[in-house]
mmCIF file of N, CA and C in Angstrom:
data_model
loop_
_atom_site.group_PDB
_atom_site.id
_atom_site.type_symbol
_atom_site.label_atom_id
_atom_site.label_comp_id
_atom_site.label_asym_id
_atom_site.label_seq_id
_atom_site.Cartn_x
_atom_site.Cartn_y
_atom_site.Cartn_z
ATOM 1 N N ILE A 1 1.294 1.829 3.081
ATOM 2 C CA ILE A 1 0.940 0.889 4.092
ATOM 3 C C ILE A 1 -0.536 1.078 4.461
ATOM 4 N N LEU A 2 -0.963 2.316 4.637
ATOM 5 C CA LEU A 2 -2.356 2.545 5.000
ATOM 6 C C LEU A 2 -3.317 2.066 3.925
ATOM 7 N N ILE A 3 -3.027 2.404 2.710
ATOM 8 C CA ILE A 3 -3.939 2.024 1.610
ATOM 9 C C ILE A 3 -3.993 0.526 1.449
ATOM 10 N N TYR A 4 -2.873 -0.149 1.491
ATOM 11 C CA TYR A 4 -2.850 -1.612 1.352
ATOM 12 C C TYR A 4 -3.585 -2.281 2.477
ATOM 13 N N TYR A 5 -3.264 -1.894 3.721
ATOM 14 C CA TYR A 5 -3.863 -2.566 4.866
ATOM 15 C C TYR A 5 -5.392 -2.390 4.904
ATOM 16 N N TRP A 6 -5.858 -1.140 4.796
ATOM 17 C CA TRP A 6 -7.288 -0.897 4.897
ATOM 18 C C TRP A 6 -8.037 -1.382 3.658
ATOM 19 N N SER A 7 -7.395 -1.441 2.519
ATOM 20 C CA SER A 7 -8.048 -2.008 1.323
ATOM 21 C C SER A 7 -8.175 -3.513 1.471
ATOM 22 N N LEU A 8 -7.237 -4.093 2.202
ATOM 23 C CA LEU A 8 -7.244 -5.533 2.413
ATOM 24 C C LEU A 8 -8.240 -5.929 3.505
ATOM 25 N N LYS A 9 -8.278 -5.211 4.613
ATOM 26 C CA LYS A 9 -9.094 -5.602 5.755
ATOM 27 C C LYS A 9 -10.519 -5.044 5.727
ATOM 28 N N ARG A 10 -10.639 -3.763 5.424
ATOM 29 C CA ARG A 10 -11.957 -3.122 5.391
ATOM 30 C C ARG A 10 -12.092 -2.305 4.140
ATOM 31 N N SER A 11 -12.381 -2.976 3.058
ATOM 32 C CA SER A 11 -12.393 -2.328 1.722
ATOM 33 C C SER A 11 -13.416 -1.225 1.621
ATOM 34 N N GLU A 12 -14.498 -1.313 2.392
ATOM 35 C CA GLU A 12 -15.533 -0.270 2.289
ATOM 36 C C GLU A 12 -15.126 0.994 3.012
ATOM 37 N N SER A 13 -14.095 0.975 3.833
ATOM 38 C CA SER A 13 -13.697 2.189 4.599
ATOM 39 C C SER A 13 -13.008 3.215 3.709
ATOM 40 N N LEU A 14 -12.326 2.796 2.645
ATOM 41 C CA LEU A 14 -11.652 3.742 1.764
ATOM 42 C C LEU A 14 -12.327 3.668 0.401
ATOM 43 N N GLY A 15 -12.666 4.810 -0.129
ATOM 44 C CA GLY A 15 -13.262 4.864 -1.457
ATOM 45 C C GLY A 15 -12.183 5.078 -2.481
ATOM 46 N N TYR A 16 -12.357 4.541 -3.654
ATOM 47 C CA TYR A 16 -11.332 4.683 -4.692
ATOM 48 C C TYR A 16 -11.202 6.150 -5.138
ATOM 49 N N GLY A 17 -12.287 6.900 -5.090
ATOM 50 C CA GLY A 17 -12.228 8.319 -5.421
ATOM 51 C C GLY A 17 -11.345 9.090 -4.456
ATOM 52 N N PHE A 18 -11.503 8.805 -3.152
ATOM 53 C CA PHE A 18 -10.682 9.477 -2.142
ATOM 54 C C PHE A 18 -9.213 9.085 -2.286
ATOM 55 N N ILE A 19 -8.957 7.836 -2.653
ATOM 56 C CA ILE A 19 -7.580 7.386 -2.843
ATOM 57 C C ILE A 19 -6.973 8.095 -4.056
ATOM 58 N N PHE A 20 -7.770 8.249 -5.108
ATOM 59 C CA PHE A 20 -7.295 8.957 -6.278
ATOM 60 C C PHE A 20 -6.982 10.404 -5.960
ATOM 61 N N ILE A 21 -7.850 11.072 -5.214
ATOM 62 C CA ILE A 21 -7.614 12.468 -4.830
ATOM 63 C C ILE A 21 -6.374 12.584 -3.907
ATOM 64 N N ALA A 22 -6.169 11.612 -3.024
ATOM 65 C CA ALA A 22 -4.987 11.639 -2.178
ATOM 66 C C ALA A 22 -3.728 11.525 -3.073
ATOM 67 N N GLY A 23 -3.775 10.739 -4.104
ATOM 68 C CA GLY A 23 -2.665 10.671 -5.047
ATOM 69 C C GLY A 23 -2.385 11.985 -5.757
ATOM 70 N N LEU A 24 -3.449 12.722 -6.095
ATOM 71 C CA LEU A 24 -3.281 14.010 -6.744
ATOM 72 C C LEU A 24 -2.587 15.013 -5.771
ATOM 73 N N PHE A 25 -3.004 14.980 -4.521
ATOM 74 C CA PHE A 25 -2.341 15.840 -3.535
ATOM 75 C C PHE A 25 -0.877 15.435 -3.348
ATOM 76 N N ASN A 26 -0.622 14.148 -3.320
ATOM 77 C CA ASN A 26 0.756 13.679 -3.183
ATOM 78 C C ASN A 26 1.628 14.133 -4.371
ATOM 79 N N ASP A 27 1.089 14.097 -5.551
ATOM 80 C CA ASP A 27 1.827 14.553 -6.718
ATOM 81 C C ASP A 27 2.118 16.028 -6.635
ATOM 82 N N ALA A 28 1.147 16.804 -6.171
ATOM 83 C CA ALA A 28 1.347 18.249 -6.039
ATOM 84 C C ALA A 28 2.415 18.548 -4.991
ATOM 85 N N VAL A 29 2.432 17.839 -3.933
ATOM 86 C CA VAL A 29 3.420 18.066 -2.849
ATOM 87 C C VAL A 29 4.802 17.664 -3.265
ATOM 88 N N LEU A 30 4.914 16.481 -3.923
ATOM 89 C CA LEU A 30 6.246 15.966 -4.317
ATOM 90 C C LEU A 30 6.765 16.534 -5.621
ATOM 91 N N GLY A 31 5.908 17.181 -6.388
ATOM 92 C CA GLY A 31 6.330 17.761 -7.657
ATOM 93 C C GLY A 31 6.356 16.750 -8.786
ATOM 94 N N PHE A 32 5.670 15.636 -8.627
ATOM 95 C CA PHE A 32 5.579 14.642 -9.711
ATOM 96 C C PHE A 32 4.491 15.062 -10.689
ATOM 97 N N PRO A 33 4.517 14.520 -11.883
ATOM 98 C CA PRO A 33 3.416 14.766 -12.854
ATOM 99 C C PRO A 33 2.078 14.289 -12.248
ATOM 100 N N ILE A 34 1.052 15.086 -12.460
ATOM 101 C CA ILE A 34 -0.242 14.791 -11.891
ATOM 102 C C ILE A 34 -0.803 13.450 -12.394
ATOM 103 N N GLY A 35 -1.177 12.610 -11.464
ATOM 104 C CA GLY A 35 -1.809 11.355 -11.767
ATOM 105 C C GLY A 35 -0.919 10.131 -11.591
ATOM 106 N N VAL A 36 0.389 10.295 -11.428
ATOM 107 C CA VAL A 36 1.274 9.182 -11.274
ATOM 108 C C VAL A 36 1.054 8.488 -9.960
ATOM 109 N N SER A 37 0.982 9.262 -8.855
ATOM 110 C CA SER A 37 0.750 8.668 -7.534
ATOM 111 C C SER A 37 -0.665 8.069 -7.450
ATOM 112 N N SER A 38 -1.632 8.724 -8.098
ATOM 113 C CA SER A 38 -2.949 8.158 -8.082
ATOM 114 C C SER A 38 -2.998 6.785 -8.759
ATOM 115 N N LEU A 39 -2.324 6.644 -9.874
ATOM 116 C CA LEU A 39 -2.225 5.349 -10.499
ATOM 117 C C LEU A 39 -1.546 4.324 -9.597
ATOM 118 N N THR A 40 -0.486 4.751 -8.944
ATOM 119 C CA THR A 40 0.211 3.853 -8.014
ATOM 120 C C THR A 40 -0.681 3.437 -6.889
ATOM 121 N N TYR A 41 -1.424 4.343 -6.300
ATOM 122 C CA TYR A 41 -2.313 4.001 -5.183
ATOM 123 C C TYR A 41 -3.403 3.061 -5.651
ATOM 124 N N LEU A 42 -3.941 3.302 -6.818
ATOM 125 C CA LEU A 42 -5.017 2.433 -7.296
ATOM 126 C C LEU A 42 -4.492 1.042 -7.648
ATOM 127 N N LEU A 43 -3.238 0.937 -8.096
ATOM 128 C CA LEU A 43 -2.605 -0.373 -8.322
ATOM 129 C C LEU A 43 -2.489 -1.146 -6.992
ATOM 130 N N ILE A 44 -2.107 -0.405 -5.936
ATOM 131 C CA ILE A 44 -2.002 -1.034 -4.610
ATOM 132 C C ILE A 44 -3.367 -1.547 -4.182
ATOM 133 N N CYS A 45 -4.411 -0.776 -4.425
ATOM 134 C CA CYS A 45 -5.778 -1.213 -4.110
ATOM 135 C C CYS A 45 -6.151 -2.440 -4.892
ATOM 136 N N GLY A 46 -5.748 -2.490 -6.151
ATOM 137 C CA GLY A 46 -6.028 -3.672 -6.984
ATOM 138 C C GLY A 46 -5.364 -4.932 -6.466
ATOM 139 N N PHE A 47 -4.097 -4.806 -6.053
ATOM 140 C CA PHE A 47 -3.390 -5.963 -5.495
ATOM 141 C C PHE A 47 -4.046 -6.404 -4.183
ATOM 142 N N ALA A 48 -4.440 -5.452 -3.348
ATOM 143 C CA ALA A 48 -5.104 -5.804 -2.092
ATOM 144 C C ALA A 48 -6.437 -6.478 -2.352
ATOM 145 N N ALA A 49 -7.195 -6.003 -3.318
ATOM 146 C CA ALA A 49 -8.472 -6.604 -3.671
ATOM 147 C C ALA A 49 -8.275 -8.029 -4.172
ATOM 148 N N TYR A 50 -7.239 -8.225 -4.968
ATOM 149 C CA TYR A 50 -6.968 -9.582 -5.466
ATOM 150 C C TYR A 50 -6.627 -10.516 -4.312
ATOM 151 N N LEU A 51 -5.771 -10.081 -3.407
ATOM 152 C CA LEU A 51 -5.415 -10.940 -2.261
ATOM 153 C C LEU A 51 -6.624 -11.197 -1.395
ATOM 154 N N ARG A 52 -7.455 -10.219 -1.183
ATOM 155 C CA ARG A 52 -8.654 -10.389 -0.354
ATOM 156 C C ARG A 52 -9.602 -11.406 -0.960
ATOM 157 N N ASN A 53 -9.696 -11.432 -2.283
ATOM 158 C CA ASN A 53 -10.593 -12.355 -2.950
ATOM 159 C C ASN A 53 -10.083 -13.790 -3.037
ATOM 160 N N ILE A 54 -8.799 -13.991 -3.016
ATOM 161 C CA ILE A 54 -8.254 -15.346 -3.134
ATOM 162 C C ILE A 54 -7.918 -15.958 -1.786
ATOM 163 N N THR A 55 -7.967 -15.174 -0.713
ATOM 164 C CA THR A 55 -7.554 -15.673 0.619
ATOM 165 C C THR A 55 -8.763 -16.220 1.369
ATOM 166 N N LEU A 56 -8.656 -17.427 1.870
ATOM 167 C CA LEU A 56 -9.719 -17.999 2.658
ATOM 168 C C LEU A 56 -9.536 -17.641 4.143
ATOM 169 N N ARG A 57 -8.327 -17.768 4.630
ATOM 170 C CA ARG A 57 -8.009 -17.396 6.054
ATOM 171 C C ARG A 57 -6.902 -16.381 6.061
ATOM 172 N N PRO A 58 -7.223 -15.145 6.503
ATOM 173 C CA PRO A 58 -6.165 -14.131 6.532
ATOM 174 C C PRO A 58 -5.007 -14.508 7.441
ATOM 175 N N ASN A 59 -3.824 -14.199 7.000
ATOM 176 C CA ASN A 59 -2.618 -14.519 7.739
ATOM 177 C C ASN A 59 -1.674 -13.335 7.550
ATOM 178 N N ILE A 60 -1.146 -12.796 8.660
ATOM 179 C CA ILE A 60 -0.296 -11.616 8.596
ATOM 180 C C ILE A 60 0.985 -11.872 7.808
ATOM 181 N N VAL A 61 1.542 -13.067 7.891
ATOM 182 C CA VAL A 61 2.794 -13.343 7.170
ATOM 183 C C VAL A 61 2.529 -13.365 5.681
ATOM 184 N N ASN A 62 1.452 -14.017 5.270
ATOM 185 C CA ASN A 62 1.125 -14.041 3.814
ATOM 186 C C ASN A 62 0.806 -12.662 3.290
ATOM 187 N N ASP A 63 0.061 -11.873 4.110
ATOM 188 C CA ASP A 63 -0.237 -10.505 3.708
ATOM 189 C C ASP A 63 1.060 -9.707 3.563
ATOM 190 N N TRP A 64 1.953 -9.917 4.491
ATOM 191 C CA TRP A 64 3.240 -9.188 4.512
ATOM 192 C C TRP A 64 4.101 -9.531 3.285
ATOM 193 N N LEU A 65 4.158 -10.795 2.939
ATOM 194 C CA LEU A 65 4.979 -11.227 1.786
ATOM 195 C C LEU A 65 4.318 -10.751 0.463
ATOM 196 N N PHE A 66 2.995 -10.768 0.430
ATOM 197 C CA PHE A 66 2.316 -10.259 -0.756
ATOM 198 C C PHE A 66 2.489 -8.747 -0.862
ATOM 199 N N PHE A 67 2.612 -8.117 0.323
ATOM 200 C CA PHE A 67 2.851 -6.646 0.307
ATOM 201 C C PHE A 67 4.217 -6.349 -0.292
ATOM 202 N N LEU A 68 5.229 -7.198 -0.021
ATOM 203 C CA LEU A 68 6.549 -7.032 -0.647
ATOM 204 C C LEU A 68 6.424 -7.118 -2.175
ATOM 205 N N PHE A 69 5.720 -8.154 -2.626
ATOM 206 C CA PHE A 69 5.511 -8.292 -4.081
ATOM 207 C C PHE A 69 4.807 -7.061 -4.641
ATOM 208 N N THR A 70 3.797 -6.588 -3.944
ATOM 209 C CA THR A 70 3.042 -5.423 -4.357
ATOM 210 C C THR A 70 3.883 -4.203 -4.461
ATOM 211 N N ILE A 71 4.671 -3.897 -3.435
ATOM 212 C CA ILE A 71 5.464 -2.669 -3.499
ATOM 213 C C ILE A 71 6.582 -2.785 -4.537
ATOM 214 N N LEU A 72 7.090 -3.993 -4.789
ATOM 215 C CA LEU A 72 8.114 -4.157 -5.837
ATOM 216 C C LEU A 72 7.491 -3.886 -7.227
ATOM 217 N N VAL A 73 6.340 -4.412 -7.472
ATOM 218 C CA VAL A 73 5.684 -4.228 -8.775
ATOM 219 C C VAL A 73 5.258 -2.770 -8.935
ATOM 220 N N VAL A 74 4.637 -2.232 -7.929
ATOM 221 C CA VAL A 74 4.131 -0.843 -8.043
ATOM 222 C C VAL A 74 5.289 0.145 -8.140
ATOM 223 N N THR A 75 6.345 -0.071 -7.389
ATOM 224 C CA THR A 75 7.516 0.814 -7.499
ATOM 225 C C THR A 75 8.165 0.694 -8.860
ATOM 226 N N SER A 76 8.196 -0.516 -9.437
ATOM 227 C CA SER A 76 8.740 -0.695 -10.757
ATOM 228 C C SER A 76 7.907 0.054 -11.791
ATOM 229 N N VAL A 77 6.599 -0.031 -11.707
ATOM 230 C CA VAL A 77 5.742 0.707 -12.620
ATOM 231 C C VAL A 77 5.909 2.194 -12.465
ATOM 232 N N ASN A 78 5.946 2.649 -11.235
ATOM 233 C CA ASN A 78 6.142 4.057 -10.933
ATOM 234 C C ASN A 78 7.484 4.519 -11.488
ATOM 235 N N TYR A 79 8.538 3.763 -11.262
ATOM 236 C CA TYR A 79 9.867 4.097 -11.785
ATOM 237 C C TYR A 79 9.872 4.149 -13.304
ATOM 238 N N PHE A 80 9.286 3.150 -13.919
ATOM 239 C CA PHE A 80 9.208 3.116 -15.377
ATOM 240 C C PHE A 80 8.538 4.356 -15.963
ATOM 241 N N LEU A 81 7.402 4.712 -15.351
ATOM 242 C CA LEU A 81 6.632 5.864 -15.829
ATOM 243 C C LEU A 81 7.444 7.159 -15.668
ATOM 244 N N LEU A 82 8.045 7.339 -14.487
ATOM 245 C CA LEU A 82 8.765 8.592 -14.230
ATOM 246 C C LEU A 82 10.036 8.726 -15.021
ATOM 247 N N VAL A 83 10.729 7.611 -15.249
ATOM 248 C CA VAL A 83 11.998 7.676 -15.988
ATOM 249 C C VAL A 83 11.755 7.726 -17.480
ATOM 250 N N SER A 84 10.851 6.914 -17.983
ATOM 251 C CA SER A 84 10.635 6.802 -19.412
ATOM 252 C C SER A 84 9.920 7.995 -20.011
ATOM 253 N N PHE A 85 8.831 8.433 -19.359
ATOM 254 C CA PHE A 85 8.006 9.483 -19.960
ATOM 255 C C PHE A 85 8.357 10.868 -19.471
ATOM 256 N N PHE A 86 8.875 10.972 -18.237
ATOM 257 C CA PHE A 86 9.086 12.291 -17.681
ATOM 258 C C PHE A 86 10.537 12.612 -17.364
ATOM 259 N N SER A 87 11.463 11.708 -17.643
ATOM 260 C CA SER A 87 12.914 11.861 -17.488
ATOM 261 C C SER A 87 13.315 12.337 -16.072
ATOM 262 N N ILE A 88 12.667 11.803 -15.059
ATOM 263 C CA ILE A 88 12.986 12.102 -13.683
ATOM 264 C C ILE A 88 14.016 11.066 -13.211
ATOM 265 N N GLU A 89 15.082 11.558 -12.570
ATOM 266 C CA GLU A 89 16.153 10.676 -12.116
ATOM 267 C C GLU A 89 15.930 10.308 -10.660
ATOM 268 N N PHE A 90 16.379 9.094 -10.312
ATOM 269 C CA PHE A 90 16.228 8.562 -8.955
ATOM 270 C C PHE A 90 17.594 8.206 -8.356
ATOM 271 N N ASN A 91 17.626 8.256 -7.029
ATOM 272 C CA ASN A 91 18.756 7.708 -6.302
ATOM 273 C C ASN A 91 18.370 6.285 -5.954
ATOM 274 N N TYR A 92 19.095 5.315 -6.548
ATOM 275 C CA TYR A 92 18.723 3.909 -6.377
ATOM 276 C C TYR A 92 18.870 3.443 -4.954
ATOM 277 N N TYR A 93 19.835 3.949 -4.189
ATOM 278 C CA TYR A 93 19.998 3.560 -2.785
ATOM 279 C C TYR A 93 18.806 4.037 -1.978
ATOM 280 N N GLU A 94 18.341 5.229 -2.221
ATOM 281 C CA GLU A 94 17.209 5.750 -1.538
ATOM 282 C C GLU A 94 15.936 4.972 -1.917
ATOM 283 N N LEU A 95 15.792 4.618 -3.163
ATOM 284 C CA LEU A 95 14.634 3.847 -3.619
ATOM 285 C C LEU A 95 14.623 2.476 -2.992
ATOM 286 N N SER A 96 15.761 1.785 -2.968
ATOM 287 C CA SER A 96 15.810 0.456 -2.375
ATOM 288 C C SER A 96 15.629 0.512 -0.854
ATOM 289 N N GLY A 97 16.176 1.565 -0.205
ATOM 290 C CA GLY A 97 15.971 1.714 1.230
ATOM 291 C C GLY A 97 14.521 1.974 1.549
ATOM 292 N N ASN A 98 13.845 2.760 0.718
ATOM 293 C CA ASN A 98 12.441 3.022 0.888
ATOM 294 C C ASN A 98 11.633 1.749 0.813
ATOM 295 N N ILE A 99 11.915 0.901 -0.165
ATOM 296 C CA ILE A 99 11.210 -0.359 -0.314
ATOM 297 C C ILE A 99 11.480 -1.266 0.897
ATOM 298 N N PHE A 100 12.712 -1.371 1.330
ATOM 299 C CA PHE A 100 13.049 -2.221 2.443
ATOM 300 C C PHE A 100 12.382 -1.773 3.732
ATOM 301 N N PHE A 101 12.441 -0.485 4.071
ATOM 302 C CA PHE A 101 11.877 -0.030 5.318
ATOM 303 C C PHE A 101 10.339 -0.023 5.251
ATOM 304 N N THR A 102 9.760 0.208 4.105
ATOM 305 C CA THR A 102 8.316 0.097 3.987
ATOM 306 C C THR A 102 7.889 -1.348 4.243
ATOM 307 N N PHE A 103 8.624 -2.298 3.716
ATOM 308 C CA PHE A 103 8.345 -3.706 3.933
ATOM 309 C C PHE A 103 8.442 -4.071 5.414
ATOM 310 N N ILE A 104 9.464 -3.620 6.067
ATOM 311 C CA ILE A 104 9.662 -3.942 7.505
ATOM 312 C C ILE A 104 8.569 -3.247 8.348
ATOM 313 N N LEU A 105 8.286 -2.013 8.040
ATOM 314 C CA LEU A 105 7.311 -1.248 8.847
ATOM 315 C C LEU A 105 5.882 -1.762 8.681
ATOM 316 N N TYR A 106 5.585 -2.485 7.606
ATOM 317 C CA TYR A 106 4.228 -2.989 7.439
ATOM 318 C C TYR A 106 3.851 -3.933 8.555
ATOM 319 N N TYR A 107 4.749 -4.788 8.957
ATOM 320 C CA TYR A 107 4.464 -5.760 10.010
ATOM 321 C C TYR A 107 4.143 -5.039 11.319
ATOM 322 N N ILE A 108 4.898 -3.998 11.614
ATOM 323 C CA ILE A 108 4.712 -3.218 12.849
ATOM 324 C C ILE A 108 3.398 -2.477 12.806
ATOM 325 N N PHE A 109 3.138 -1.805 11.699
ATOM 326 C CA PHE A 109 1.917 -1.008 11.576
ATOM 327 C C PHE A 109 0.684 -1.921 11.548
ATOM 328 N N ALA A 110 0.788 -3.085 10.957
ATOM 329 C CA ALA A 110 -0.347 -4.018 10.906
ATOM 330 C C ALA A 110 -0.768 -4.413 12.324
ATOM 331 N N TYR A 111 0.223 -4.587 13.222
ATOM 332 C CA TYR A 111 -0.089 -4.905 14.626
ATOM 333 C C TYR A 111 -0.921 -3.782 15.255
ATOM 334 N N PHE A 112 -0.431 -2.538 15.074
ATOM 335 C CA PHE A 112 -1.148 -1.390 15.647
ATOM 336 C C PHE A 112 -2.495 -1.177 14.982
ATOM 337 N N PHE A 113 -2.596 -1.414 13.705
ATOM 338 C CA PHE A 113 -3.910 -1.254 13.020
ATOM 339 C C PHE A 113 -4.869 -2.333 13.483
ATOM 340 N N ASN A 114 -4.397 -3.562 13.777
ATOM 341 C CA ASN A 114 -5.276 -4.582 14.347
ATOM 342 C C ASN A 114 -5.790 -4.191 15.722
ATOM 343 N N LEU A 115 -4.906 -3.594 16.557
ATOM 344 C CA LEU A 115 -5.366 -3.104 17.863
ATOM 345 C C LEU A 115 -6.427 -2.024 17.684
ATOM 346 N N TYR A 116 -6.138 -1.108 16.802
ATOM 347 C CA TYR A 116 -7.073 0.001 16.505
ATOM 348 C C TYR A 116 -8.409 -0.540 16.040
ATOM 349 N N GLU A 117 -8.377 -1.538 15.135
ATOM 350 C CA GLU A 117 -9.610 -2.114 14.632
ATOM 351 C C GLU A 117 -10.404 -2.802 15.715
ATOM 352 N N LYS A 118 -9.714 -3.470 16.651
ATOM 353 C CA LYS A 118 -10.424 -4.150 17.760
ATOM 354 C C LYS A 118 -11.077 -3.150 18.666
ATOM 355 N N VAL A 119 -10.447 -2.049 18.915
ATOM 356 C CA VAL A 119 -10.970 -1.024 19.839
ATOM 357 C C VAL A 119 -12.120 -0.257 19.174
ATOM 358 N N VAL A 120 -11.925 0.228 17.957
ATOM 359 C CA VAL A 120 -12.892 1.110 17.310
ATOM 360 C C VAL A 120 -14.087 0.333 16.774
ATOM 361 N N PHE A 121 -13.826 -0.793 16.139
ATOM 362 C CA PHE A 121 -14.884 -1.563 15.500
ATOM 363 C C PHE A 121 -15.312 -2.778 16.328
ATOM 364 N N ARG A 122 -15.191 -2.633 17.642
ATOM 365 C CA ARG A 122 -15.458 -3.764 18.564
ATOM 366 C C ARG A 122 -16.880 -4.308 18.395
ATOM 367 N N GLY A 123 -17.888 -3.435 18.330
ATOM 368 C CA GLY A 123 -19.257 -3.898 18.252
ATOM 369 C C GLY A 123 -19.759 -4.133 16.840
ATOM 370 N N HIS A 124 -18.965 -3.796 15.838
ATOM 371 C CA HIS A 124 -19.376 -3.935 14.463
ATOM 372 C C HIS A 124 -18.925 -5.280 13.893
ATOM 373 N N GLN A 125 -19.680 -5.760 12.931
ATOM 374 C CA GLN A 125 -19.318 -7.035 12.295
ATOM 375 C C GLN A 125 -18.197 -6.784 11.290
ATOM 376 N N ASN A 126 -17.096 -7.594 11.415
ATOM 377 C CA ASN A 126 -15.956 -7.477 10.503
ATOM 378 C C ASN A 126 -16.148 -8.376 9.271
ATOM 379 N N ASP A 127 -15.609 -7.919 8.163
ATOM 380 C CA ASP A 127 -15.702 -8.706 6.916
ATOM 381 C C ASP A 127 -14.497 -9.619 6.837
#
């Protein structure tokens, strides 16, 4: 949610190198093969950049629905990589619950991130 939202709204605030390193730390913590989460995070950044470039007027509902598409595609790629190449098994109920609740929580977090952005970046010009 953080990577998608801030890549969409303020792309200069997150660097791709930092996002890649965050993915490496995530892989080390979760015990996944190194680089899988980094690829996933960079795919999320790519989808957010695409939406940012094609959107004339930002709309939270359109961003939210595109976020659903993004997490479905990225989770599918992540699942394919982990199952095909690394033989890691998943609990499908947990995976689908994770997708559902991430989708629902995006709308809530976007509201709080908008408030945060208005307070912190009040005097700065927004893109």
